[in-house]
Coordinates of C-alpha atoms and ligand atoms in Angstrom, one line a residue:
M1 CA -0.2 0.2 -0.1
K2 CA 1.2 3.3 -1.0
V3 CA 0.1 7.4 -0.3
L4 CA 0.8 9.8 -3.3
S5 CA 0.4 13.4 -2.9
A6 CA -0.4 16.2 -5.6
N7 CA -0.2 19.2 -5.0
S8 CA -3.5 20.6 -3.2
N9 CA -3.4 19.1 0.1
R10 CA 0.7 18.1 0.8
N11 CA 0.4 18.9 4.6
L12 CA -2.9 16.4 5.1
A13 CA -1.3 13.7 2.9
K14 CA 2.1 14.1 5.1
E15 CA -0.6 13.7 8.0
I16 CA -2.4 10.8 6.7
A17 CA 1.1 8.8 5.5
K18 CA 2.5 9.7 9.0
L19 CA -0.2 8.0 10.8
L20 CA -0.3 4.8 8.7
D21 CA 3.8 5.0 9.5
M22 CA 4.8 5.1 5.8
G23 CA 6.0 8.4 4.1
L24 CA 4.4 9.7 0.8
T25 CA 5.2 8.0 -2.8
N26 CA 8.3 9.5 -4.0
A27 CA 7.1 11.6 -7.5
N28 CA 7.3 15.3 -8.9
V29 CA 3.8 16.9 -9.6
R30 CA 5.1 20.0 -12.2
R31 CA 4.5 22.3 -14.3
F32 CA 5.5 23.6 -17.7
A33 CA 7.1 26.8 -19.3
D34 CA 3.5 26.5 -20.6
K35 CA 1.8 25.8 -17.3
E36 CA 0.8 22.4 -18.7
I37 CA 0.6 19.8 -15.8
F38 CA 3.7 16.4 -16.2
V39 CA 3.8 13.8 -13.5
S40 CA 6.6 11.3 -12.6
I41 CA 6.3 8.3 -9.9
D42 CA 9.8 8.3 -8.9
E43 CA 9.5 5.4 -7.3
N44 CA 8.1 1.1 -8.5
V45 CA 4.1 1.0 -8.2
R46 CA 3.9 -1.8 -9.5
G47 CA 1.3 -4.3 -8.3
Q48 CA 1.0 -1.7 -5.2
D49 CA -2.8 -0.4 -3.6
I50 CA -2.8 3.0 -4.1
F51 CA -4.2 5.9 -2.6
V52 CA -4.1 9.8 -3.8
I53 CA -4.7 12.8 -1.8
Q54 CA -6.1 15.3 -3.8
S55 CA -8.5 18.1 -2.9
T56 CA -9.8 19.7 -6.0
S57 CA -10.2 22.9 -4.3
F58 CA -9.0 26.3 -5.7
P59 CA -7.7 26.6 -8.2
A60 CA -10.1 23.7 -9.1
N61 CA -9.0 22.9 -12.1
D62 CA -5.6 22.8 -11.9
H63 CA -6.0 20.4 -9.2
L64 CA -8.0 18.3 -11.0
M65 CA -6.0 17.5 -13.5
E66 CA -3.3 17.1 -11.5
L67 CA -5.1 14.4 -10.0
L68 CA -6.3 13.4 -13.7
I69 CA -2.5 12.8 -14.5
C70 CA -1.6 11.1 -11.4
I71 CA -4.3 8.4 -11.8
D72 CA -3.1 8.3 -15.5
A73 CA 0.6 8.4 -14.6
L74 CA -0.3 5.0 -12.4
R75 CA -2.2 3.4 -14.6
R76 CA 0.2 3.4 -16.9
A77 CA 3.3 2.5 -14.2
S78 CA 0.7 -1.4 -13.1
A79 CA -0.5 0.5 -10.2
M80 CA -3.5 -2.4 -8.6
R81 CA -5.8 -0.9 -7.5
I82 CA -6.1 3.4 -7.2
T83 CA -8.1 4.9 -5.2
A84 CA -9.1 8.8 -5.7
V85 CA -9.1 10.3 -2.8
L86 CA -10.7 13.5 -2.7
P87 CA -10.8 14.9 1.0
Y88 CA -13.0 17.6 -1.0
F89 CA -14.9 17.7 -4.1
G90 CA -15.3 20.1 -5.9
Y91 CA -18.0 21.0 -8.7
A92 CA -20.3 19.2 -6.0
R93 CA -22.6 22.2 -6.1
Q94 CA -23.4 22.0 -10.0
D95 CA -25.1 18.3 -9.0
R96 CA -28.5 18.7 -11.6
K97 CA -29.8 21.4 -13.8
S98 CA -30.6 24.5 -11.9
E99 CA -32.0 25.8 -15.0
G100 CA -32.3 25.0 -19.0
R101 CA -29.4 24.5 -20.7
T102 CA -26.7 24.6 -17.9
P103 CA -24.7 21.5 -17.2
I104 CA -23.9 18.7 -14.3
S105 CA -20.0 19.4 -14.1
A106 CA -20.5 16.9 -10.8
K107 CA -20.9 13.6 -13.0
L108 CA -18.7 15.1 -15.6
V109 CA -15.9 15.3 -12.6
A110 CA -17.4 11.9 -12.0
N111 CA -16.9 10.8 -14.9
M112 CA -13.4 12.3 -15.6
I113 CA -12.6 10.5 -12.7
T114 CA -13.5 7.2 -13.7
T115 CA -12.1 7.6 -17.0
A116 CA -8.5 8.8 -15.5
G117 CA -8.2 5.0 -14.3
A118 CA -9.6 5.3 -10.5
D119 CA -10.8 2.1 -9.8
R120 CA -12.6 3.5 -6.1
V121 CA -12.9 6.9 -4.4
L122 CA -12.9 8.2 -1.0
T123 CA -13.9 11.3 -0.5
M124 CA -16.2 13.5 2.2
D125 CA -19.2 15.2 3.2
L126 CA -20.6 15.5 -0.4
H127 CA -22.8 18.2 -1.4
A128 CA -25.5 15.8 -1.7
G129 CA -24.8 12.1 -0.9
Q130 CA -26.3 11.3 -4.2
I131 CA -23.0 12.2 -6.1
Q132 CA -21.5 9.0 -5.3
G133 CA -24.2 7.4 -7.7
F134 CA -22.3 9.5 -10.1
F135 CA -19.7 7.2 -9.9
D136 CA -19.9 3.6 -11.1
I137 CA -16.8 2.4 -9.3
P138 CA -17.1 1.9 -5.6
T139 CA -17.3 5.4 -3.5
D140 CA -17.0 6.0 0.1
N141 CA -18.4 9.1 1.6
L142 CA -17.3 9.8 5.6
F143 CA -18.9 11.9 7.6
A144 CA -16.6 15.0 9.3
G145 CA -19.4 14.9 11.2
P146 CA -18.1 13.0 14.6
V147 CA -15.0 15.4 14.5
L148 CA -17.4 18.3 14.4
R149 CA -19.3 17.1 17.1
E150 CA -16.8 16.4 19.7
D151 CA -15.8 19.7 19.5
I152 CA -18.7 20.9 19.9
R153 CA -19.6 19.0 22.8
K154 CA -16.0 20.0 24.5
N155 CA -16.2 23.2 23.7
Y156 CA -19.5 24.7 24.1
G157 CA -21.2 21.7 25.9
T158 CA -25.0 20.7 25.8
E159 CA -26.9 23.3 27.5
K160 CA -29.1 25.9 25.8
L161 CA -27.6 24.4 22.6
M162 CA -29.5 24.7 19.5
L163 CA -27.9 23.3 15.9
I164 CA -29.3 25.2 12.6
S165 CA -29.4 24.5 10.0
P166 CA -28.9 27.1 7.2
D167 CA -31.4 26.1 4.2
V168 CA -33.5 23.4 4.5
G169 CA -30.9 20.4 2.2
G170 CA -29.1 20.7 5.4
V171 CA -31.5 19.8 7.9
V172 CA -30.2 16.0 7.6
R173 CA -26.7 17.4 7.9
A174 CA -27.2 19.5 11.4
R175 CA -30.1 16.8 12.7
G176 CA -27.6 14.2 12.8
I177 CA -25.5 15.8 15.0
A178 CA -27.7 17.5 16.7
M179 CA -29.5 13.9 17.7
R180 CA -25.9 12.6 19.8
L181 CA -26.2 15.5 21.8
G182 CA -29.6 15.9 22.6
A183 CA -29.8 19.2 21.1
D184 CA -32.2 21.0 19.8
I185 CA -32.1 22.3 16.1
A186 CA -33.3 25.4 14.0
I187 CA -33.7 25.5 9.9
V188 CA -33.3 28.7 8.3
D189 CA -35.6 29.2 5.3
K190 CA -32.7 31.4 2.5
R191 CA -33.3 31.9 -0.6
R192 CA -30.8 32.8 -3.0
P193 CA -32.0 35.6 -5.4
K194 CA -29.2 35.6 -7.2
H195 CA -25.8 33.3 -7.9
G196 CA -23.7 33.5 -4.9
E197 CA -26.2 35.9 -2.9
S198 CA -28.5 34.5 0.0
E199 CA -30.9 36.0 1.9
V200 CA -32.6 35.0 4.9
M201 CA -36.6 34.9 4.7
N202 CA -37.2 33.4 8.5
I203 CA -36.2 30.9 10.8
I204 CA -38.2 28.1 11.4
G205 CA -37.8 27.3 15.8
D206 CA -37.6 29.1 19.4
V207 CA -34.1 30.4 18.9
E208 CA -34.1 32.6 21.8
G209 CA -31.8 32.8 24.6
R210 CA -30.0 29.7 22.8
K211 CA -26.1 29.3 21.9
C212 CA -27.0 28.3 18.4
I213 CA -24.5 26.6 15.9
L214 CA -24.5 26.7 12.2
I215 CA -24.0 23.6 10.7
D216 CA -23.3 23.3 7.0
D217 CA -21.1 21.1 3.9
I218 CA -19.7 24.3 3.0
V219 CA -18.4 27.8 3.0
D220 CA -17.6 29.9 0.8
S221 CA -18.2 33.5 0.1
G222 CA -19.5 33.3 4.0
G223 CA -22.8 34.9 3.0
T224 CA -24.8 31.9 4.0
L225 CA -23.6 32.0 7.2
I226 CA -23.1 36.0 8.1
G227 CA -26.7 36.9 7.1
A228 CA -28.0 33.3 9.3
A229 CA -26.0 34.4 12.0
D230 CA -27.1 38.3 12.0
A231 CA -31.2 37.0 11.6
L232 CA -30.6 34.5 14.5
L233 CA -29.4 37.6 16.8
K234 CA -32.3 39.0 16.0
Q235 CA -34.4 36.3 16.6
G236 CA -32.4 36.4 20.1
A237 CA -29.9 34.3 20.0
I238 CA -27.1 34.5 22.5
E239 CA -24.4 34.2 20.3
V240 CA -23.9 32.0 17.3
S241 CA -21.3 29.8 16.0
A242 CA -20.6 27.4 13.0
Y243 CA -19.3 24.4 12.2
C244 CA -18.2 23.7 7.9
S245 CA -16.6 20.6 6.6
H246 CA -14.7 22.3 3.9
G247 CA -13.3 26.2 3.7
V248 CA -14.1 27.2 0.9
L249 CA -13.4 30.8 1.9
S250 CA -13.6 32.4 -1.4
N251 CA -12.6 35.8 -2.7
G252 CA -11.8 37.4 0.3
A253 CA -14.6 35.4 2.8
A254 CA -11.9 35.0 5.9
T255 CA -12.4 38.9 6.8
R256 CA -15.8 39.0 5.8
I257 CA -16.5 36.1 8.8
A258 CA -13.9 38.2 10.7
E259 CA -16.2 41.1 10.3
S260 CA -19.2 39.6 11.6
K261 CA -21.0 38.8 14.6
L262 CA -20.3 34.7 13.7
K263 CA -18.1 34.0 17.1
E264 CA -16.3 31.3 15.8
L265 CA -16.6 29.5 12.8
V266 CA -14.9 26.3 12.6
I267 CA -13.5 23.7 9.2
T268 CA -11.3 21.0 8.7
N269 CA -8.5 21.0 7.1
S270 CA -10.2 19.3 4.0
I271 CA -8.6 22.1 1.6
E272 CA -5.3 23.9 2.5
Q273 CA -6.1 26.7 3.5
P274 CA -3.7 30.3 3.5
Q275 CA -1.8 31.8 6.0
K276 CA -4.2 34.6 5.9
V277 CA -7.4 32.3 7.1
L278 CA -5.1 30.3 9.8
D279 CA -4.3 33.7 11.6
A280 CA -7.7 35.0 11.5
K281 CA -9.1 35.2 15.1
N282 CA -12.2 34.0 14.8
I283 CA -11.6 30.9 12.1
R284 CA -10.4 27.9 13.5
Q285 CA -9.3 24.2 11.6
L286 CA -9.8 20.7 12.7
S287 CA -7.6 17.8 11.3
V288 CA -9.7 14.7 9.8
G289 CA -6.7 13.5 8.8
P290 CA -7.2 10.5 11.6
L291 CA -10.5 9.9 10.4
L292 CA -8.8 9.3 6.1
A293 CA -6.3 7.9 7.6
K294 CA -8.4 5.2 9.0
A295 CA -10.3 4.8 6.5
I296 CA -8.0 4.2 3.8
R297 CA -6.3 1.4 6.3
R298 CA -10.2 0.1 6.4
I299 CA -10.1 0.2 2.8
S300 CA -6.5 -1.6 2.0
N301 CA -7.3 -4.4 4.4
E302 CA -11.3 -4.9 3.3
E303 CA -12.4 -4.4 6.4
S304 CA -15.8 -2.3 6.5
V305 CA -15.6 2.0 6.4
S306 CA -19.1 3.1 7.6
A307 CA -18.2 0.7 11.0
L308 CA -15.9 3.6 11.3
F309 CA -19.6 5.5 11.9
D310 CA -21.3 2.6 13.9
Ligands
R5P401 C1 -25.3 25.4 -0.5 O1 -26.2 25.3 -0.1 C2 -24.0 24.7 0.5 O2 -24.9 23.7 1.9 C3 -23.1 25.9 1.3 O3 -24.4 26.5 1.8 C4 -22.7 27.3 0.4 O4 -22.3 26.6 -0.5 C5 -22.1 28.2 1.3 O5 -21.7 29.2 0.3 P1 -21.6 30.9 0.9 O6 -20.9 30.5 1.8 O7 -21.1 31.6 -0.3 O8 -23.0 31.5 1.0

Protein backbone atom coordinates (compact mmCIF):
# COMPACT_ATOMS: atom_id res chain seq x y z
CA MET A 1 0.00 0.00 0.00
CA LYS A 2 1.25 3.49 -0.86
CA VAL A 3 0.07 7.07 -0.44
CA LEU A 4 0.77 9.66 -3.14
CA SER A 5 0.11 13.37 -2.86
CA ALA A 6 -0.44 15.86 -5.65
CA ASN A 7 -0.20 19.55 -4.75
CA SER A 8 -3.57 20.64 -3.31
CA ASN A 9 -3.21 19.41 0.23
CA ARG A 10 0.31 18.19 0.93
CA ASN A 11 0.15 18.89 4.67
CA LEU A 12 -2.90 16.68 5.09
CA ALA A 13 -1.32 14.00 2.87
CA LYS A 14 1.85 14.04 5.03
CA GLU A 15 -0.26 13.75 8.18
CA ILE A 16 -2.17 10.78 6.72
CA ALA A 17 1.05 9.04 5.60
CA LYS A 18 2.57 9.55 9.07
CA LEU A 19 -0.51 8.10 10.76
CA LEU A 20 -0.19 5.10 8.43
CA ASP A 21 3.47 4.73 9.37
CA MET A 22 4.85 5.39 5.91
CA GLY A 23 6.31 8.18 3.83
CA LEU A 24 4.69 9.71 0.77
CA THR A 25 5.44 7.99 -2.55
CA ASN A 26 8.29 9.71 -4.38
CA ALA A 27 6.68 11.63 -7.17
CA ASN A 28 6.93 14.93 -8.90
CA VAL A 29 3.90 16.92 -9.95
CA ARG A 30 5.15 19.99 -11.75
CA ARG A 31 4.43 22.48 -14.52
CA PHE A 32 6.03 22.99 -17.90
CA ALA A 33 6.73 26.59 -18.89
CA ASP A 34 3.32 26.80 -20.58
CA LYS A 35 1.70 25.53 -17.32
CA GLU A 36 0.86 22.08 -18.69
CA ILE A 37 1.05 19.59 -15.83
CA PHE A 38 3.65 16.83 -15.82
CA VAL A 39 3.83 13.96 -13.34
CA SER A 40 6.62 11.47 -12.77
CA ILE A 41 6.32 8.64 -10.25
CA ASP A 42 9.85 8.18 -9.00
CA GLU A 43 9.59 4.72 -7.41
CA ASN A 44 8.18 1.35 -8.37
CA VAL A 45 4.41 1.09 -7.86
CA ARG A 46 3.78 -2.12 -9.83
CA GLY A 47 1.13 -4.24 -8.09
CA GLN A 48 0.57 -1.66 -5.32
CA ASP A 49 -2.64 -0.48 -3.68
CA ILE A 50 -2.28 3.29 -4.16
CA PHE A 51 -4.20 6.15 -2.58
CA VAL A 52 -3.86 9.53 -4.34
CA ILE A 53 -4.67 12.43 -2.01
CA GLN A 54 -5.96 15.51 -3.81
CA SER A 55 -8.80 17.90 -3.04
CA THR A 56 -10.21 19.63 -6.11
CA SER A 57 -10.16 22.94 -4.27
CA PHE A 58 -9.06 26.34 -5.65
CA PRO A 59 -7.67 26.43 -8.31
CA ALA A 60 -10.16 23.65 -8.97
CA ASN A 61 -9.33 23.02 -12.62
CA ASP A 62 -5.57 22.75 -12.05
CA HIS A 63 -6.06 20.48 -9.06
CA LEU A 64 -8.52 18.28 -10.94
CA MET A 65 -6.11 17.98 -13.87
CA GLU A 66 -3.24 17.10 -11.49
CA LEU A 67 -5.39 14.32 -10.02
CA LEU A 68 -6.31 12.93 -13.45
CA ILE A 69 -2.72 12.96 -14.65
CA CYS A 70 -1.47 11.28 -11.44
CA ILE A 71 -4.06 8.53 -11.91
CA ASP A 72 -3.02 8.10 -15.55
CA ALA A 73 0.66 7.87 -14.59
CA LEU A 74 -0.10 5.26 -11.89
CA ARG A 75 -2.26 3.18 -14.24
CA ARG A 76 0.49 3.15 -16.86
CA ALA A 77 2.99 2.19 -14.13
CA SER A 78 0.89 -0.95 -13.39
CA ALA A 79 -0.47 -0.01 -9.96
CA MET A 80 -2.81 -2.80 -8.84
CA ARG A 81 -5.57 -0.53 -7.51
CA ILE A 82 -5.89 3.26 -7.54
CA THR A 83 -8.12 5.08 -5.05
CA ALA A 84 -8.73 8.78 -5.69
CA VAL A 85 -8.94 10.37 -2.22
CA LEU A 86 -10.75 13.71 -2.48
CA PRO A 87 -11.14 15.15 1.03
CA TYR A 88 -13.05 17.93 -0.78
CA PHE A 89 -14.84 17.09 -4.02
CA GLY A 90 -15.13 20.34 -5.98
CA TYR A 91 -17.85 20.95 -8.59
CA ALA A 92 -20.25 19.12 -6.21
CA ARG A 93 -22.70 22.03 -6.10
CA GLN A 94 -23.32 21.56 -9.83
CA ASP A 95 -25.13 18.29 -9.21
CA ARG A 96 -28.33 18.98 -11.15
CA LYS A 97 -29.65 21.16 -13.95
CA SER A 98 -30.58 24.22 -11.90
CA GLU A 99 -32.12 25.78 -15.01
CA GLY A 100 -32.45 24.99 -18.71
CA ARG A 101 -29.31 24.48 -20.80
CA THR A 102 -26.90 24.15 -17.85
CA PRO A 103 -24.43 21.32 -17.19
CA ILE A 104 -24.27 18.69 -14.45
CA SER A 105 -20.58 19.25 -13.90
CA ALA A 106 -20.33 16.96 -10.84
CA LYS A 107 -21.28 14.04 -13.11
CA LEU A 108 -18.76 15.13 -15.74
CA VAL A 109 -15.99 15.26 -13.12
CA ALA A 110 -16.99 11.81 -11.84
CA ASN A 111 -16.75 10.49 -15.43
CA MET A 112 -13.32 12.08 -15.87
CA ILE A 113 -11.93 10.51 -12.67
CA THR A 114 -13.26 7.11 -13.70
CA THR A 115 -11.98 7.40 -17.28
CA ALA A 116 -8.53 8.42 -16.04
CA GLY A 117 -8.33 4.99 -14.37
CA ALA A 118 -9.40 5.31 -10.73
CA ASP A 119 -10.70 2.02 -9.31
CA ARG A 120 -12.42 3.62 -6.37
CA VAL A 121 -13.07 6.97 -4.71
CA LEU A 122 -12.83 8.06 -1.10
CA THR A 123 -14.28 11.43 -0.24
CA MET A 124 -15.88 13.31 2.64
CA ASP A 125 -19.15 15.17 3.19
CA LEU A 126 -20.27 15.31 -0.42
CA HIS A 127 -22.55 18.30 -0.97
CA ALA A 128 -25.33 15.79 -1.73
CA GLY A 129 -25.02 12.10 -0.88
CA GLN A 130 -26.55 11.13 -4.24
CA ILE A 131 -23.35 12.28 -6.00
CA GLN A 132 -21.99 8.84 -5.01
CA GLY A 133 -24.28 7.50 -7.73
CA PHE A 134 -22.47 9.60 -10.35
CA PHE A 135 -19.59 7.13 -10.03
CA ASP A 136 -19.90 3.59 -11.36
CA ILE A 137 -16.92 2.57 -9.22
CA PRO A 138 -17.08 2.01 -5.43
CA THR A 139 -17.30 5.36 -3.65
CA ASP A 140 -16.99 5.88 0.10
CA ASN A 141 -18.36 9.15 1.46
CA LEU A 142 -17.00 9.79 4.97
CA PHE A 143 -18.61 12.13 7.50
CA ALA A 144 -16.71 14.79 9.39
CA GLY A 145 -19.71 14.81 11.78
CA PRO A 146 -18.04 12.86 14.61
CA VAL A 147 -14.99 15.18 14.52
CA LEU A 148 -17.19 18.31 14.58
CA ARG A 149 -19.50 16.86 17.23
CA GLU A 150 -16.75 16.09 19.73
CA ASP A 151 -15.32 19.59 19.29
CA ILE A 152 -18.76 21.13 19.90
CA ARG A 153 -19.21 19.03 23.04
CA LYS A 154 -15.76 20.04 24.32
CA ASN A 155 -15.99 23.76 23.55
CA TYR A 156 -19.70 24.56 23.88
CA GLY A 157 -21.18 21.87 26.15
CA THR A 158 -24.80 20.92 25.55
CA GLU A 159 -26.68 23.34 27.83
CA LYS A 160 -28.87 25.81 25.88
CA LEU A 161 -27.34 24.42 22.69
CA MET A 162 -29.28 24.59 19.44
CA LEU A 163 -27.95 23.35 16.12
CA ILE A 164 -29.03 25.27 13.07
CA SER A 165 -29.29 24.13 9.48
CA PRO A 166 -28.62 27.19 7.29
CA ASP A 167 -30.98 25.86 4.60
CA VAL A 168 -33.56 23.17 4.10
CA GLY A 169 -31.06 20.95 2.24
CA GLY A 170 -28.79 20.72 5.29
CA VAL A 171 -31.38 19.50 7.80
CA VAL A 172 -30.29 15.85 7.77
CA ARG A 173 -26.67 16.86 8.41
CA ALA A 174 -27.57 19.16 11.35
CA ARG A 175 -30.04 16.68 12.79
CA GLY A 176 -27.47 13.85 12.72
CA ILE A 177 -25.09 15.85 14.93
CA ALA A 178 -27.88 17.31 17.12
CA MET A 179 -29.35 13.89 17.90
CA ARG A 180 -26.05 12.59 19.20
CA LEU A 181 -25.54 15.72 21.32
CA GLY A 182 -29.11 15.64 22.60
CA ALA A 183 -29.65 19.16 21.21
CA ASP A 184 -32.62 20.75 19.42
CA ILE A 185 -32.48 22.02 15.86
CA ALA A 186 -33.82 25.03 14.02
CA ILE A 187 -33.83 25.73 10.29
CA VAL A 188 -33.06 28.86 8.31
CA ASP A 189 -35.36 29.41 5.37
CA LYS A 190 -32.79 30.71 2.86
CA ARG A 191 -33.38 31.97 -0.65
CA ARG A 192 -30.83 32.62 -3.39
CA PRO A 193 -32.10 35.63 -5.37
CA LYS A 194 -28.98 35.49 -7.56
CA HIS A 195 -26.01 33.14 -7.99
CA GLY A 196 -23.58 33.76 -5.06
CA GLU A 197 -26.11 35.77 -3.00
CA SER A 198 -28.28 34.50 -0.15
CA GLU A 199 -31.19 36.00 1.71
CA VAL A 200 -32.72 34.81 4.99
CA MET A 201 -36.52 34.68 4.79
CA ASN A 202 -37.42 33.11 8.15
CA ILE A 203 -36.12 31.12 11.10
CA ILE A 204 -38.10 27.95 11.74
CA GLY A 205 -37.79 27.27 15.48
CA ASP A 206 -37.46 29.32 18.68
CA VAL A 207 -33.83 30.36 19.17
CA GLU A 208 -34.35 32.90 21.97
CA GLY A 209 -31.80 32.45 24.78
CA ARG A 210 -29.98 29.70 22.85
CA LYS A 211 -26.31 29.16 21.97
CA CYS A 212 -26.65 28.56 18.24
CA ILE A 213 -24.28 26.53 16.08
CA LEU A 214 -24.75 26.58 12.33
CA ILE A 215 -23.80 23.32 10.60
CA ASP A 216 -22.99 23.39 6.87
CA ASP A 217 -20.95 21.37 4.40
CA ILE A 218 -19.34 24.34 2.64
CA VAL A 219 -18.50 27.92 3.55
CA ASP A 220 -17.65 29.76 0.36
CA SER A 221 -18.31 33.53 0.31
CA GLY A 222 -19.51 33.31 3.93
CA GLY A 223 -22.78 35.04 2.93
CA THR A 224 -25.00 32.16 4.08
CA LEU A 225 -23.44 32.00 7.56
CA ILE A 226 -23.18 35.75 8.10
CA GLY A 227 -26.80 36.33 7.03
CA ALA A 228 -28.00 33.46 9.22
CA ALA A 229 -25.99 34.73 12.24
CA ASP A 230 -27.53 38.21 11.92
CA ALA A 231 -31.06 36.76 11.69
CA LEU A 232 -30.52 34.38 14.65
CA LEU A 233 -29.18 37.18 16.87
CA LYS A 234 -32.15 39.35 15.88
CA GLN A 235 -34.44 36.52 17.04
CA GLY A 236 -32.77 36.46 20.48
CA ALA A 237 -29.95 33.91 20.17
CA ILE A 238 -27.22 34.54 22.82
CA GLU A 239 -24.37 33.76 20.42
CA VAL A 240 -23.80 32.15 17.02
CA SER A 241 -20.89 30.00 15.85
CA ALA A 242 -20.55 27.80 12.76
CA TYR A 243 -19.02 24.42 11.93
CA CYS A 244 -18.40 23.63 8.24
CA SER A 245 -16.63 20.62 6.75
CA HIS A 246 -15.08 22.46 3.78
CA GLY A 247 -13.56 25.93 4.06
CA VAL A 248 -13.73 27.09 0.44
CA LEU A 249 -13.48 30.70 1.70
CA SER A 250 -13.19 32.52 -1.63
CA ASN A 251 -12.77 36.22 -2.37
CA GLY A 252 -12.11 37.78 1.04
CA ALA A 253 -14.49 35.48 2.93
CA ALA A 254 -12.06 35.22 5.87
CA THR A 255 -12.10 39.01 6.31
CA ARG A 256 -15.89 39.09 6.06
CA ILE A 257 -16.14 36.35 8.69
CA ALA A 258 -13.69 38.22 10.96
CA GLU A 259 -15.84 41.37 10.69
CA SER A 260 -19.14 39.49 11.18
CA LYS A 261 -21.14 38.73 14.30
CA LEU A 262 -20.09 35.08 14.18
CA LYS A 263 -18.33 34.16 17.40
CA GLU A 264 -16.27 31.49 15.67
CA LEU A 265 -16.07 29.50 12.43
CA VAL A 266 -14.65 25.98 12.69
CA ILE A 267 -13.60 24.21 9.48
CA THR A 268 -11.61 21.04 8.73
CA ASN A 269 -8.37 20.72 6.81
CA SER A 270 -10.07 19.07 3.81
CA ILE A 271 -8.89 22.19 1.96
CA GLU A 272 -5.43 23.63 2.63
CA GLN A 273 -5.75 27.21 3.87
CA PRO A 274 -3.51 30.22 3.22
CA GLN A 275 -1.74 31.76 6.23
CA LYS A 276 -4.29 34.60 6.30
CA VAL A 277 -7.05 32.13 7.19
CA LEU A 278 -4.88 30.24 9.68
CA ASP A 279 -4.12 33.56 11.42
CA ALA A 280 -7.76 34.76 11.45
CA LYS A 281 -8.88 35.40 15.01
CA ASN A 282 -12.28 33.70 14.75
CA ILE A 283 -11.46 30.79 12.39
CA ARG A 284 -10.22 27.47 13.77
CA GLN A 285 -9.28 24.30 11.89
CA LEU A 286 -9.80 20.67 12.92
CA SER A 287 -7.92 17.80 11.33
CA VAL A 288 -9.66 15.00 9.45
CA GLY A 289 -6.28 13.30 8.92
CA PRO A 290 -7.00 10.55 11.50
CA LEU A 291 -10.44 9.86 9.97
CA LEU A 292 -9.03 9.59 6.44
CA ALA A 293 -6.07 7.48 7.60
CA LYS A 294 -8.41 5.01 9.35
CA ALA A 295 -10.62 4.78 6.26
CA ILE A 296 -7.61 4.21 3.98
CA ARG A 297 -6.29 1.47 6.28
CA ARG A 298 -9.70 -0.21 6.29
CA ILE A 299 -10.09 -0.03 2.50
CA SER A 300 -6.66 -1.51 2.02
CA ASN A 301 -7.42 -4.32 4.49
CA GLU A 302 -10.84 -4.91 2.84
CA GLU A 303 -12.57 -4.01 6.12
CA SER A 304 -15.82 -2.13 6.65
CA VAL A 305 -15.62 1.66 6.31
CA SER A 306 -19.14 2.29 7.59
CA ALA A 307 -18.09 0.62 10.87
CA LEU A 308 -16.08 3.79 11.51
CA PHE A 309 -19.39 5.59 12.15
CA ASP A 310 -21.24 2.94 14.20
C1 LIG B 1 -25.23 25.38 -0.29
O1 LIG B 1 -26.17 24.63 -0.49
C2 LIG B 1 -24.07 24.97 0.57
O2 LIG B 1 -24.44 23.97 1.48
C3 LIG B 1 -23.51 26.17 1.33
O3 LIG B 1 -24.53 26.68 2.17
C4 LIG B 1 -23.05 27.25 0.39
O4 LIG B 1 -22.20 26.73 -0.59
C5 LIG B 1 -22.34 28.36 1.16
O5 LIG B 1 -21.99 29.36 0.26
P1 LIG B 1 -21.70 30.84 0.74
O6 LIG B 1 -20.70 30.75 1.88
O7 LIG B 1 -21.11 31.50 -0.49
O8 LIG B 1 -22.98 31.47 1.16
